[in-house]
Coordinates of C-alpha atoms in Angstrom, one line a residue:
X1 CA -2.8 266.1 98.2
X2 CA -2.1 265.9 102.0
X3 CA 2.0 265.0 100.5
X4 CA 1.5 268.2 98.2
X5 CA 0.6 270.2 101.1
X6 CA 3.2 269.0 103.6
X7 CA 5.8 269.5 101.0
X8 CA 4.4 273.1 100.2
X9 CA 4.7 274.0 103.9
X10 CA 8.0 272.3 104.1
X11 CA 9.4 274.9 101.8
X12 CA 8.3 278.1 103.7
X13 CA 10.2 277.1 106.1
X14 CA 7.4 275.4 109.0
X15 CA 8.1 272.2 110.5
X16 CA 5.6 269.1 109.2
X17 CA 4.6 266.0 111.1
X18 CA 2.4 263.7 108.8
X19 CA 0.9 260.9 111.1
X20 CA -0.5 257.6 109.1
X21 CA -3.1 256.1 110.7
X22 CA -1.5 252.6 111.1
X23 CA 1.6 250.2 111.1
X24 CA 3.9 249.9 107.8
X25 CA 3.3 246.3 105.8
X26 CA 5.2 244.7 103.6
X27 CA 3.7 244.2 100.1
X28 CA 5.3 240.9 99.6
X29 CA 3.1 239.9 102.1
X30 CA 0.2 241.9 100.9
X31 CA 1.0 240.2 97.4
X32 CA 1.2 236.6 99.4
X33 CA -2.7 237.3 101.1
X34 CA -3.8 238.0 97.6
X35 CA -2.7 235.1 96.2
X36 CA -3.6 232.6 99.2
X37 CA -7.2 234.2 99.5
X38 CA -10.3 232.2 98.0
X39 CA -10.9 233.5 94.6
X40 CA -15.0 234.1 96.1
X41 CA -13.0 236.5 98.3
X42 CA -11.4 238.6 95.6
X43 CA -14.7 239.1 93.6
X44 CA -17.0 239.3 96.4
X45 CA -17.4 242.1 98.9
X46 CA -14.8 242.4 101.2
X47 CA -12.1 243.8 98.8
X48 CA -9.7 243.9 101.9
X49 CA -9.5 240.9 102.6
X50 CA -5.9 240.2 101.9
X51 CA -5.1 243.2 104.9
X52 CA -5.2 242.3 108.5
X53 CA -8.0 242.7 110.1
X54 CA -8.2 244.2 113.5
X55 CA -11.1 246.7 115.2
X56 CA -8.1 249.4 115.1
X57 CA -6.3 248.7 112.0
X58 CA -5.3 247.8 109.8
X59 CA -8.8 247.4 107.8
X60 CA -12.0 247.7 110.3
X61 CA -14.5 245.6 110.3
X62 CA -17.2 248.0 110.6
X63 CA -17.1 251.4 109.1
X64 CA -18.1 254.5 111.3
X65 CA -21.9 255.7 110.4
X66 CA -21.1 258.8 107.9
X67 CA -24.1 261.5 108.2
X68 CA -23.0 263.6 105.5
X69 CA -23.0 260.7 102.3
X70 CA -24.9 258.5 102.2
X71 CA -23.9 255.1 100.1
X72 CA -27.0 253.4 99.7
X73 CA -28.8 252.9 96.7
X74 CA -32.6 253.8 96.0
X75 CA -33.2 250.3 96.1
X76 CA -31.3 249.7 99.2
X77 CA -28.1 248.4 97.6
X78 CA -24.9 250.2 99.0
X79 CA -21.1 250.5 98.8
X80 CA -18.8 249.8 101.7
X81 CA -16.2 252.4 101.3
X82 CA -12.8 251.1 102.0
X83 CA -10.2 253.0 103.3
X84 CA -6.4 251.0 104.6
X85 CA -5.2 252.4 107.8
X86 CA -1.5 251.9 107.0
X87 CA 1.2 253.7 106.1
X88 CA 0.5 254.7 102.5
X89 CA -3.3 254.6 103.2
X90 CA -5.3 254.4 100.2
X91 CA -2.0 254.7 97.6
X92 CA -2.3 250.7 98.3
X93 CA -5.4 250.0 95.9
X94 CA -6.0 253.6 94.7
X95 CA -5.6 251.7 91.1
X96 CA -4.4 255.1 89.3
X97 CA -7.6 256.5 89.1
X98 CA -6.9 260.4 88.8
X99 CA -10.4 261.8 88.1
X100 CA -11.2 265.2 88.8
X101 CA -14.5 266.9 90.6
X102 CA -16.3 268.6 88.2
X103 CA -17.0 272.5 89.2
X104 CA -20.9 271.7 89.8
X105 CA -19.9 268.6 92.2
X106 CA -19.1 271.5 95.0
X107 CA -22.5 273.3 94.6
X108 CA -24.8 270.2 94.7
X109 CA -27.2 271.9 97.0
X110 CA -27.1 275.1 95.3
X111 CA -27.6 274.0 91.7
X112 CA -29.4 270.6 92.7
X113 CA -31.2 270.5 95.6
X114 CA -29.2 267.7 96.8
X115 CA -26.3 266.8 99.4
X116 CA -24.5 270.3 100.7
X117 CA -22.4 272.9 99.2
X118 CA -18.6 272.5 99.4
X119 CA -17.0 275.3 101.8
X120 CA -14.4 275.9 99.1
X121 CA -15.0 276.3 95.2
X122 CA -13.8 274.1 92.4
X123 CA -11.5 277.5 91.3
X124 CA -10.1 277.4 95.2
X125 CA -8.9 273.2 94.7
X126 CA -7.7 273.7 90.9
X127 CA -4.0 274.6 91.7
X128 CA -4.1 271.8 93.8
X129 CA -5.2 269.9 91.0
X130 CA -2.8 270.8 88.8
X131 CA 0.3 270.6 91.7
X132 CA -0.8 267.2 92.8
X133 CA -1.7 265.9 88.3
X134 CA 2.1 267.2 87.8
X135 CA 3.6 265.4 90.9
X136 CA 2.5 262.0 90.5
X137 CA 2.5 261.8 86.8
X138 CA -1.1 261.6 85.5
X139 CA -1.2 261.7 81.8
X140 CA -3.5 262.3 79.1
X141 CA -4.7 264.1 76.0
X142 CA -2.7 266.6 75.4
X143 CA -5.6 268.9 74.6
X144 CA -5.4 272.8 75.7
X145 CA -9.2 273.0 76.3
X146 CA -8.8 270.9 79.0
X147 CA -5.6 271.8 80.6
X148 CA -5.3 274.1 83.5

């Protein structure tokens, strides 16, 4: 979405600077660290193992405590998000996975008791949806029920 949007503001006229958070990398070599890494590796639980590693970039090796979601588990199992700090970020292993919130994921705490209201409403993103399905291509059903 952050592309959509510096496009969008691009074309009234204002001047965009989008920053990555890291270097570039090649993906030959990103393809080469795949291959070259102990199949354990692949399967097991670092998932970035084929990036470099560095306390910067381009992977951490810790993750920042995050107050607002948790990721562990009743029974105390968890998920270590990943996130790339490259340029391209997360379009590296984002695997084409184009799922939508629902409406009620933005008023947890209002309908559920749990986690914390969005500031915005599923109505406010759905444009964005629509702009961002349209611009990279996702493709499905072509059912009017669930078109926007």
């Amino acid at each position: 979405m952050g592309g959509l949007m510096a496009d969008a503001l691009v074309s009234q006229g204002y001047s965009v600077l989008v920053l990555e958070a890291g270097p570039r990398i090649e993906r030959a070599q990103a393809v080469e660290n795949w291959r070259n890494m102990p199949l354990h590796n692949r399967a097991g639980s670092d998932f970035q193992g084929l990036y470099p590693q560095s306390e910067y970039a381009t992977a951490p090796l810790y993750f920042p405590e995050n107050d607002y979601i948790k990721l562990t588990g009743p029974n105390g199992s968890g998920f270590k998000q990943g996130y790339l700090r490259v340029v391209g970020g997360t379009t590296w292993h984002w695997a084409a996975s184009c799922w939508r919130n629902h409406p009620n994921d933005f008023r947890m705490q209002s309908l559920y008791g749990v986690g914390r209201d969005w500031p915005i409403s599923y109505e406010d993103i759905e444009p964005w949806y629509a702009k961002a399905e349209e611009e990279i291509g996702v493709a499905g059903p072509n059912n009017p029920e669930w078109q926007s």
